[in-house]
Short mmCIF file of N, CA and C in Angstrom, two decimals:
data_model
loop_
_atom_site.label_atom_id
_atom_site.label_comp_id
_atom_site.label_asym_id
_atom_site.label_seq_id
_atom_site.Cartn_x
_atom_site.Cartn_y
_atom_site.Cartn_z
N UNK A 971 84.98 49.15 -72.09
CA UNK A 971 83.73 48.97 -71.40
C UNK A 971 83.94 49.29 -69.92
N UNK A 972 82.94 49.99 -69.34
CA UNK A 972 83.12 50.37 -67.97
C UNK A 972 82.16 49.46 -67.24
N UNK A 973 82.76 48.56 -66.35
CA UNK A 973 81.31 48.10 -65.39
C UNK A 973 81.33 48.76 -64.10
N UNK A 974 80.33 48.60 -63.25
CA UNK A 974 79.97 49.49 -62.32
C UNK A 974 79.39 48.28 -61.34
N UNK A 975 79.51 48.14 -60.20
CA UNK A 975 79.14 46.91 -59.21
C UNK A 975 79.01 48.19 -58.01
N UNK A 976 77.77 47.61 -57.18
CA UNK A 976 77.03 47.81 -56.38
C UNK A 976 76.94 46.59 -55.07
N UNK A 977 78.31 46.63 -54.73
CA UNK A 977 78.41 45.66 -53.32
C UNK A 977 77.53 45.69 -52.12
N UNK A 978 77.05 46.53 -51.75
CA UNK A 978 76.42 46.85 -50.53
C UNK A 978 74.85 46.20 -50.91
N UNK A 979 74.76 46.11 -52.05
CA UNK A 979 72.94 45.59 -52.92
C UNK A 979 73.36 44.44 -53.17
N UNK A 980 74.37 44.00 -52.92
CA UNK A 980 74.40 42.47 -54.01
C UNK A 980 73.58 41.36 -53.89
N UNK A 981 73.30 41.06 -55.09
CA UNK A 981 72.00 39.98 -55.00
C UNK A 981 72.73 39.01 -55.95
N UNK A 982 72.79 37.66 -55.97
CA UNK A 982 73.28 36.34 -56.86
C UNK A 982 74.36 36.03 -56.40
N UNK A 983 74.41 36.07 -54.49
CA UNK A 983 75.48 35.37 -54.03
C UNK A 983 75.24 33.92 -54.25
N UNK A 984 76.52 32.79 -54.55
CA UNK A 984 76.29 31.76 -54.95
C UNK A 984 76.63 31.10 -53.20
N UNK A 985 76.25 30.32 -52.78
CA UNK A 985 76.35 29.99 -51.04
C UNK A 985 77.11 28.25 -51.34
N UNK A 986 78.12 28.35 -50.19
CA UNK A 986 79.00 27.61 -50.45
C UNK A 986 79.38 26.93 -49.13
N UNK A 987 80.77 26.19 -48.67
CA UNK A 987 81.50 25.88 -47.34
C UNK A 987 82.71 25.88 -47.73
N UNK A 988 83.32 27.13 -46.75
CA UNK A 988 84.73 27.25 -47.03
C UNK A 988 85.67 25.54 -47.29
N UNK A 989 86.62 26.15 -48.38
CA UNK A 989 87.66 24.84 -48.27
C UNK A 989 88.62 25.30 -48.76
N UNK A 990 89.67 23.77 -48.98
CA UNK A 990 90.72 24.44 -50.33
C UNK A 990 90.36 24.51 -51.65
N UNK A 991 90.89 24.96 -52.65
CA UNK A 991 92.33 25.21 -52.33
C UNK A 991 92.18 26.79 -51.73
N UNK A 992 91.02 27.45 -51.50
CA UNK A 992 90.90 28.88 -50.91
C UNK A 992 91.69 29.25 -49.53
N UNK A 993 90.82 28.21 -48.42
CA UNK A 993 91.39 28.27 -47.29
C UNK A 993 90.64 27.01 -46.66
N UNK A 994 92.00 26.84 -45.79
CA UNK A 994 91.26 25.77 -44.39
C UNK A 994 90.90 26.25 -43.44
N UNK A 995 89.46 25.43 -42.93
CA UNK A 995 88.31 26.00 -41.82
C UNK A 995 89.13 25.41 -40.70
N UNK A 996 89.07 26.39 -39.35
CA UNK A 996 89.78 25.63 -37.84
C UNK A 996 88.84 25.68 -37.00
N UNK A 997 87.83 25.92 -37.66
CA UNK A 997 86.71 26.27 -36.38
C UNK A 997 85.03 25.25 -36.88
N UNK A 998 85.34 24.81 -37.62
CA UNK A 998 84.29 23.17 -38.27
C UNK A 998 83.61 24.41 -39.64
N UNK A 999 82.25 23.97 -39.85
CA UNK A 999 82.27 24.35 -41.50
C UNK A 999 81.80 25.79 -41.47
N UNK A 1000 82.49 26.69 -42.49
CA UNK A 1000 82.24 28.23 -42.37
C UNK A 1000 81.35 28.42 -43.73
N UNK A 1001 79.99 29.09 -43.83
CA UNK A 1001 79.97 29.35 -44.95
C UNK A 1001 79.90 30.63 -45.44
N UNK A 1002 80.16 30.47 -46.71
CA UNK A 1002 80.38 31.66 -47.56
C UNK A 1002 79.29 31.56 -48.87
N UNK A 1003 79.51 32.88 -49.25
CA UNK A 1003 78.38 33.47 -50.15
C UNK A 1003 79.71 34.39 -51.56
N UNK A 1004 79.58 33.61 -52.16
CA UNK A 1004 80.31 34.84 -53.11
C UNK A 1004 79.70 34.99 -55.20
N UNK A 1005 80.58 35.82 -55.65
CA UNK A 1005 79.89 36.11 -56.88
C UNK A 1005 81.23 36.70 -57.67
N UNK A 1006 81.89 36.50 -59.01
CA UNK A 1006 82.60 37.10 -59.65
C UNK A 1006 82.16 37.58 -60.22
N UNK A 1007 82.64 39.06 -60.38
CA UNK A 1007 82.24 40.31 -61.28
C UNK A 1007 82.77 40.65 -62.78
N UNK A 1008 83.99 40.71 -62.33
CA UNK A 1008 85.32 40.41 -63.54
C UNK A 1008 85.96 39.31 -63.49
N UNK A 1009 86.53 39.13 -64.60
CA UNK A 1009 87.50 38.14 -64.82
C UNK A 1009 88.52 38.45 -65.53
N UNK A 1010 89.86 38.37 -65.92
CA UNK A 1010 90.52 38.33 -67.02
C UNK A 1010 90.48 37.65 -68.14
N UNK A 1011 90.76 37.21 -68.99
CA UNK A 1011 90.02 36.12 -70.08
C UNK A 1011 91.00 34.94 -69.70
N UNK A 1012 92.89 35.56 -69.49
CA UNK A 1012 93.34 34.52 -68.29
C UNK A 1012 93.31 34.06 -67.39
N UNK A 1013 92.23 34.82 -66.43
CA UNK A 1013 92.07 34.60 -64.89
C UNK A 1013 92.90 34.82 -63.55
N UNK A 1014 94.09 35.85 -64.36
CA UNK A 1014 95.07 36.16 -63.82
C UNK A 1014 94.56 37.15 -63.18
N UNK A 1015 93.63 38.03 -63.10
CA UNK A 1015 92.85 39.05 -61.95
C UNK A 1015 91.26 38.14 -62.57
N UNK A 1016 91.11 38.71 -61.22
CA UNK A 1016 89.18 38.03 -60.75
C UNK A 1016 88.86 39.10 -59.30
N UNK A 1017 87.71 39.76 -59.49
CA UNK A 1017 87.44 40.46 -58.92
C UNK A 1017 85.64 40.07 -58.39
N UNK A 1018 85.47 40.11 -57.18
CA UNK A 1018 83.95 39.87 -57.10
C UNK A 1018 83.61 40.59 -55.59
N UNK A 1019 82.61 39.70 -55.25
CA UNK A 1019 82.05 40.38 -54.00
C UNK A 1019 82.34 38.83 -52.84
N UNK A 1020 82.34 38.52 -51.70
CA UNK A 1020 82.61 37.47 -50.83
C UNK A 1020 82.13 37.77 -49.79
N UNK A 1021 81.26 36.94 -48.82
CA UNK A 1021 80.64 37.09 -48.06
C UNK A 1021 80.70 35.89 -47.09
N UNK A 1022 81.06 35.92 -46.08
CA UNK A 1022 81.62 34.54 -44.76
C UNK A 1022 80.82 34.79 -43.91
N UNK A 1023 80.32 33.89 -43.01
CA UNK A 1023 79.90 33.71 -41.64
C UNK A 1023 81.36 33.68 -40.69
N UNK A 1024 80.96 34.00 -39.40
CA UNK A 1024 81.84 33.52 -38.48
C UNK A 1024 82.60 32.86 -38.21
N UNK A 1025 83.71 32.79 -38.08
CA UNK A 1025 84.46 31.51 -37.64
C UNK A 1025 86.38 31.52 -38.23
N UNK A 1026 87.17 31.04 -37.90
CA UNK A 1026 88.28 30.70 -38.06
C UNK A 1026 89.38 29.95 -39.18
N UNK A 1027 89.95 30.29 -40.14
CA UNK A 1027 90.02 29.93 -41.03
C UNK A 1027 91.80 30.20 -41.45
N UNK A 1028 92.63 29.22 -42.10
CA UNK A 1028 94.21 29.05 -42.39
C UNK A 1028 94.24 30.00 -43.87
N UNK A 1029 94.88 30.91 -43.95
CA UNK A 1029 94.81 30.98 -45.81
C UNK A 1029 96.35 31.03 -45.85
N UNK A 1030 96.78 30.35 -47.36
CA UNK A 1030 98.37 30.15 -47.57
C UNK A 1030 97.84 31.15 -49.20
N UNK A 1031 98.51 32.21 -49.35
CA UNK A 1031 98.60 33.20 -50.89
C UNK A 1031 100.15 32.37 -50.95
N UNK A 1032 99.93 30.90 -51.84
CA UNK A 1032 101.16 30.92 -52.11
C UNK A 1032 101.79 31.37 -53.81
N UNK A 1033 100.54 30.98 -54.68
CA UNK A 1033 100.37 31.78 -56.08
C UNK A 1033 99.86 32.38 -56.54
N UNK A 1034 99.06 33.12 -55.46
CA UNK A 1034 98.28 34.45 -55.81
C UNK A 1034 98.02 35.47 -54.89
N UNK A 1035 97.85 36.70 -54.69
CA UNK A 1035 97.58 37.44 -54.21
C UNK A 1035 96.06 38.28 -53.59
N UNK A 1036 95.66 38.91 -52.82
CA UNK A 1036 94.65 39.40 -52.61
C UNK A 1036 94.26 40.79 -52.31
N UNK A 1037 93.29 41.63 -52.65
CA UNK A 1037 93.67 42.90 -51.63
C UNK A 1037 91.56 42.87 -51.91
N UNK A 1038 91.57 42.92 -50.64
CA UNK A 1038 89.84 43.32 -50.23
C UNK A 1038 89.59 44.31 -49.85
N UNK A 1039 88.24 44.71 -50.08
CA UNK A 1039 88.21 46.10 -49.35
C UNK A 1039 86.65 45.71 -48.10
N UNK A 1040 86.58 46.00 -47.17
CA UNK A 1040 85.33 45.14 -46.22
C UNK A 1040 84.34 46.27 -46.28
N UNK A 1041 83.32 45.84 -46.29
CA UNK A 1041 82.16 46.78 -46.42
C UNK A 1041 81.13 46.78 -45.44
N UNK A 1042 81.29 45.30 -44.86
CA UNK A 1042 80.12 45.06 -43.49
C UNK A 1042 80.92 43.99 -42.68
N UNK A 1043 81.11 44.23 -41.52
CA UNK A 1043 81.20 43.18 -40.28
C UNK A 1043 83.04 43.25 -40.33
N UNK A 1044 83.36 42.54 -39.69
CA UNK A 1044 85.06 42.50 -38.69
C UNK A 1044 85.41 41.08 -38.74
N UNK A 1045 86.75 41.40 -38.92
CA UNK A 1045 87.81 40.17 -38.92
C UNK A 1045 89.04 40.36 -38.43
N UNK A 1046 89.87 38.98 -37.82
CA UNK A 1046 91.25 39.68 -37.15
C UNK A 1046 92.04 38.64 -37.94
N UNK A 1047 93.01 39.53 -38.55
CA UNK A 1047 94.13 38.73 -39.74
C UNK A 1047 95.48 38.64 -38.60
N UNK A 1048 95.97 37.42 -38.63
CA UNK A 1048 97.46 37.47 -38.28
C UNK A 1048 98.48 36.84 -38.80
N UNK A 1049 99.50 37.45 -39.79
CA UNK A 1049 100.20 37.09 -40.49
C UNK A 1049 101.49 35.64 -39.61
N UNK A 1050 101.51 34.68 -40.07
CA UNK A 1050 102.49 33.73 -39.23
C UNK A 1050 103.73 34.75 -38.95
N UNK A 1051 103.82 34.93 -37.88
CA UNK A 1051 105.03 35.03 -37.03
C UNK A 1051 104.32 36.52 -36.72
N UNK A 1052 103.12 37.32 -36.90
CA UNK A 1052 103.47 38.54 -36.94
C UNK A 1052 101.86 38.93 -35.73
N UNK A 1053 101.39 39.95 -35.55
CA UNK A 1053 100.65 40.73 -34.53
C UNK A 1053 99.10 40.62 -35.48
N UNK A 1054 98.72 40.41 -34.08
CA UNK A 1054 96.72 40.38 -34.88
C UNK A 1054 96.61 41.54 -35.48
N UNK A 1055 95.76 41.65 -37.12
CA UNK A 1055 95.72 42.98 -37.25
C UNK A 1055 93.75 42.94 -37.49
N UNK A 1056 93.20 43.93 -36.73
CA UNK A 1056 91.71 44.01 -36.94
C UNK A 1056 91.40 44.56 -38.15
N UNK A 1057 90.69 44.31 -39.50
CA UNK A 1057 90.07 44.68 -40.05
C UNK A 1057 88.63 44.99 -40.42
N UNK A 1058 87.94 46.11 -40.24
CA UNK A 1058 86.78 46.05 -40.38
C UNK A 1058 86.21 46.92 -41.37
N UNK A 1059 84.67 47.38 -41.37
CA UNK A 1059 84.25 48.06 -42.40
C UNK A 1059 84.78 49.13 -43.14
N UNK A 1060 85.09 49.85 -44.25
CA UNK A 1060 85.90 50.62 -44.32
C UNK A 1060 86.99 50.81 -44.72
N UNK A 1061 87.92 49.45 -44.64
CA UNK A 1061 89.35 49.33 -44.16
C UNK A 1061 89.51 48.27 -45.63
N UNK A 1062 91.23 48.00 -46.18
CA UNK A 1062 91.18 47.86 -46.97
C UNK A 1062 92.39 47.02 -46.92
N UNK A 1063 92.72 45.49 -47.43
CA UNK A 1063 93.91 45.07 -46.19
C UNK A 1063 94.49 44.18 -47.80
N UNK A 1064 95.55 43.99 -47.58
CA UNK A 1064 96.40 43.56 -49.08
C UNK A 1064 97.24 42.27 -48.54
N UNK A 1065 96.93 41.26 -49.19
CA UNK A 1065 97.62 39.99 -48.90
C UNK A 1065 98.24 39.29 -49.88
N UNK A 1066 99.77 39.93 -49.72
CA UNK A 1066 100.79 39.80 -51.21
C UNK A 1066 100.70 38.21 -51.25
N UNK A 1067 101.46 37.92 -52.62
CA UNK A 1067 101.68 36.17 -52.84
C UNK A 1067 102.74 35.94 -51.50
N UNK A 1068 102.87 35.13 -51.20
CA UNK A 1068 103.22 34.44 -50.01
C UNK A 1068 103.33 34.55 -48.62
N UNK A 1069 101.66 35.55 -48.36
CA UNK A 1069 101.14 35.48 -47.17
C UNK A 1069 100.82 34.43 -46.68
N UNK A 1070 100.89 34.22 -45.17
CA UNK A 1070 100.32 32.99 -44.69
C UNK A 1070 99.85 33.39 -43.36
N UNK A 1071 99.04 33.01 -42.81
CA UNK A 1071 98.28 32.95 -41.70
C UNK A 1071 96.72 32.98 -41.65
N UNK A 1072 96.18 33.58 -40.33
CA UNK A 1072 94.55 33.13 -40.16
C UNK A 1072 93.92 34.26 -40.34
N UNK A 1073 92.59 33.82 -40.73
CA UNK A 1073 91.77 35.19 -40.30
C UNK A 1073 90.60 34.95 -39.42
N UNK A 1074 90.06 35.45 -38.73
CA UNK A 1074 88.88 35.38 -37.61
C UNK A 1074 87.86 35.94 -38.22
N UNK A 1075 87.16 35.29 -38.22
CA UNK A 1075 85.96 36.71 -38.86
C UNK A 1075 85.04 36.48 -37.31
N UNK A 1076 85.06 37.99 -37.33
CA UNK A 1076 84.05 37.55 -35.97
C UNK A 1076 82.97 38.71 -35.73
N UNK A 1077 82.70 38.89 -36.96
CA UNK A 1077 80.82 39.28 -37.58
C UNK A 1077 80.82 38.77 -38.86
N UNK A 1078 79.64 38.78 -39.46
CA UNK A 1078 79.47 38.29 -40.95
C UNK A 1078 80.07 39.46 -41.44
N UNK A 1079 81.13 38.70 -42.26
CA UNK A 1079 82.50 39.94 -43.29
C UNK A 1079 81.80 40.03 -44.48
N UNK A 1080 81.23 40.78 -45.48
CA UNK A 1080 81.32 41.11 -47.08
C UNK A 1080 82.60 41.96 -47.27
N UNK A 1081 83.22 41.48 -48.24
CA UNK A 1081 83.90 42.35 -49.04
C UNK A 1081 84.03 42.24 -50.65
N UNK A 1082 84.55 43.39 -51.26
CA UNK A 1082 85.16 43.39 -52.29
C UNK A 1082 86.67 42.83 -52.64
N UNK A 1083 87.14 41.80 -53.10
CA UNK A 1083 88.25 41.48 -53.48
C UNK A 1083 88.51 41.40 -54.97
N UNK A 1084 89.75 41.47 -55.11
CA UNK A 1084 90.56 41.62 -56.48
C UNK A 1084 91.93 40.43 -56.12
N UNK A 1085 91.58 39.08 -56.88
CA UNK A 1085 92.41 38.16 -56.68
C UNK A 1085 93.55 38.41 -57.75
N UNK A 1086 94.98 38.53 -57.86
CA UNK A 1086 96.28 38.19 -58.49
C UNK A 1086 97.01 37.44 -59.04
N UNK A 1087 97.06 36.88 -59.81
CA UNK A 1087 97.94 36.17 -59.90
C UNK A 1087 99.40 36.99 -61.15
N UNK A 1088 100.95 36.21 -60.66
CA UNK A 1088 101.67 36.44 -61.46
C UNK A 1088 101.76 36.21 -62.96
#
């Protein structure tokens, strides 16, 4: 079966406030908008659409992985110990299992992600 998703149209975001076990907010409550598209029947890949407001946020990939692709608005990722990296529309940024650090979002971010696990 082939499915076909249309991110840039998405309609049946479910609206939420960031937490764990996803990520911790550093900047008071962030919300988000998201929707799963796929699933595995294990849940070992999950793929959907995610959508954040502004603001500051901890993520630890300590048993799973991420790779998004951003479609609207900017964020600045900085890996612990390592250099801000800007991601924005376009751009396509991979956060192996045992990434750790923040991300900034500092426009409203949508993206496409494809979550991992081992």
């Amino acid at each position: 079966m082939t499915l076909v998703n249309r991110p840039v149209e998405a309609a049946g975001l479910r609206e939420s406030v960031l937490g764990p076990p996803s990520a911790e907010p550093l900047s008071g409550e962030i919300v988000v908008r998201s929707r799963v598209d796929f699933a595995t029947d294990d849940r070992r890949v999950v793929s959907g659409i995610w959508e954040a407001e502004p603001g500051r946020s901890r993520w630890e990939f300590e048993t799973r992985g991420e790779i998004v692709h951003v479609l609207a608005g900017r964020m600045v990722v900085t890996e612990d110990g390592g250099e801000p990296v800007e991601v924005t529309a376009g751009s396509t940024a991979y956060f192996p299992i045992g990434w750790r650090g923040e991300w900034v979002v500092t426009e409203r971010l949508r993206k496409v992600y494809v979550v991992y696990k081992p």
